[in-house]
Amino acid sequence: MPDLAPRPPLTIRLCQPRGFCAGVDRAIQIVVLALKKYGAPVYVRHEIVHNRYVVEGLQKLGAVFIEELDEIPAEHRDAPVVFSAHGVPKSVPADAEARHLFYLDATCPLVSKVHKQAMRHQRLGRHVLLIGHAGHPEVIGTMGQLPEGAVTLIESETDARAFRPTEGTALGFVTQTTLSVEDTAGVIRVLQERFPEIKAPAAESICYATTNRQEAVKETASGADLFLVVGAPNSSNSRRLVEVAERAGAKASFLVQRASDIPWDQIDGIRILGLSAGASAPEIIVDEIVDAFRERFDVEVELAVTATETENFPVMRALRDVELTPADMAFVNGVR
Ligand code: SF4
């Protein structure tokens, strides 16, 4: 017998922009194009972007994920190796060259820009303060652009208050691209109060995608009974969206990787659901989550548009002669 009980109404406020940013799109394209041009295997150092669905999809196509270059077996030394969108310390391409490996650097151009800003500070004789989270690959990559001791990591306002520079040292700061806009402003405020001469980077380090996704969540979270963010636990920008939703007034907010992660036992009597996706989360999973709610609720989707994004980062010249099929494009764009 079909279940004829009426389903409760639910409004889903769907944030726009959400999901893939131009840097993630480019990084995935680089791996797909490399597989088409050079054949499998293509080695990828670290998760190309922090998303299991994307990583597993690329593995099916022939990508092999490694953490360090010495994991590439001798018989595959002529296979390309791709560096992830988060960027790598300078020692990594140097190591690849020493091993005579052919590498393709998928570092997001906006992360490379932060690297350049950090190098510029150092060139101008400044000690660099990097505002970011310890252990995140982007932070490891940015710190690794400069010699040991040239960068101090500042994770919080407490760190900013505790930092003691060597007397007479000029200071400059940069930040990780995927931080909370609000928290970072607080840390910068402390640094500027303590060190009025500290130099900011020439351009904002938090990227457009992070800013836009946080802004969209902020606009839609107030009054939401629940806010879901599609993203991985190791995705910095996705985790920040969960925090932004809670601060902006959502009664509860969770990170989910797939529809199977939805905490149905904690979802009772909700009328308004906020929904967004981190910059490494494909749209296909957003669709999967909306479908899962449609099975249980009478869903109305309200698109909450707060910005229009037109950014597009081209891949490197070496891969521009390869054509993507419509199926490849769907995978690259994270859609059905
Ligand atoms: S989140 Fe920002 S910095 Fe990171 S890959 Fe996307 S556009 Fe680039």
Coordinates of C-alpha atoms and ligand atoms in Angstrom, one line a residue, residues 19-27 48-49 85-86 106-112 114 136 138 176-178 205-211 213 237 278-280 311 313, ligand 1:
G19 CA 29.6 24.6 -4.2
F20 CA 32.4 24.5 -6.7
C21 CA 34.6 27.5 -7.1
A22 CA 36.8 28.3 -10.1
G23 CA 39.9 27.0 -8.4
V24 CA 38.3 23.6 -7.6
D25 CA 36.8 23.4 -11.1
R26 CA 40.2 24.0 -12.6
A27 CA 42.0 21.5 -10.4
I48 CA 43.0 17.2 -5.3
V49 CA 40.2 18.9 -3.5
A85 CA 44.5 23.1 -5.5
H86 CA 45.7 23.9 -1.9
A106 CA 46.9 22.6 -9.9
T107 CA 47.4 25.2 -7.2
C108 CA 44.5 27.7 -7.3
P109 CA 45.7 31.0 -8.8
L110 CA 44.3 32.8 -5.7
V111 CA 46.5 30.6 -3.4
S112 CA 49.5 31.4 -5.7
V114 CA 48.9 34.7 -1.4
H136 CA 45.9 22.7 6.7
E138 CA 47.3 25.5 2.2
Q176 CA 44.6 31.5 4.4
T177 CA 42.1 31.9 1.6
T178 CA 39.2 29.9 3.3
S205 CA 43.8 37.0 0.8
I206 CA 40.4 35.5 1.7
C207 CA 39.1 34.5 -1.8
Y208 CA 35.9 35.6 -3.6
A209 CA 34.4 32.1 -3.3
T210 CA 34.9 31.9 0.5
T211 CA 33.5 35.5 1.0
R213 CA 29.5 31.5 0.2
N237 CA 35.7 26.6 3.9
G278 CA 31.4 24.3 0.4
A279 CA 33.7 25.2 -2.5
S280 CA 34.8 21.6 -3.0
E311 CA 35.3 33.6 -12.3
F313 CA 40.6 30.0 -14.3
Ligands
SF4_1 S1 38.2 28.3 -2.3 FE1 39.1 30.1 -3.2 S2 41.3 29.9 -3.0 FE2 40.4 27.8 -2.7 S3 40.4 26.9 -4.7 FE3 38.4 27.9 -4.5 S4 38.8 30.0 -5.4 FE4 40.7 29.1 -5.0

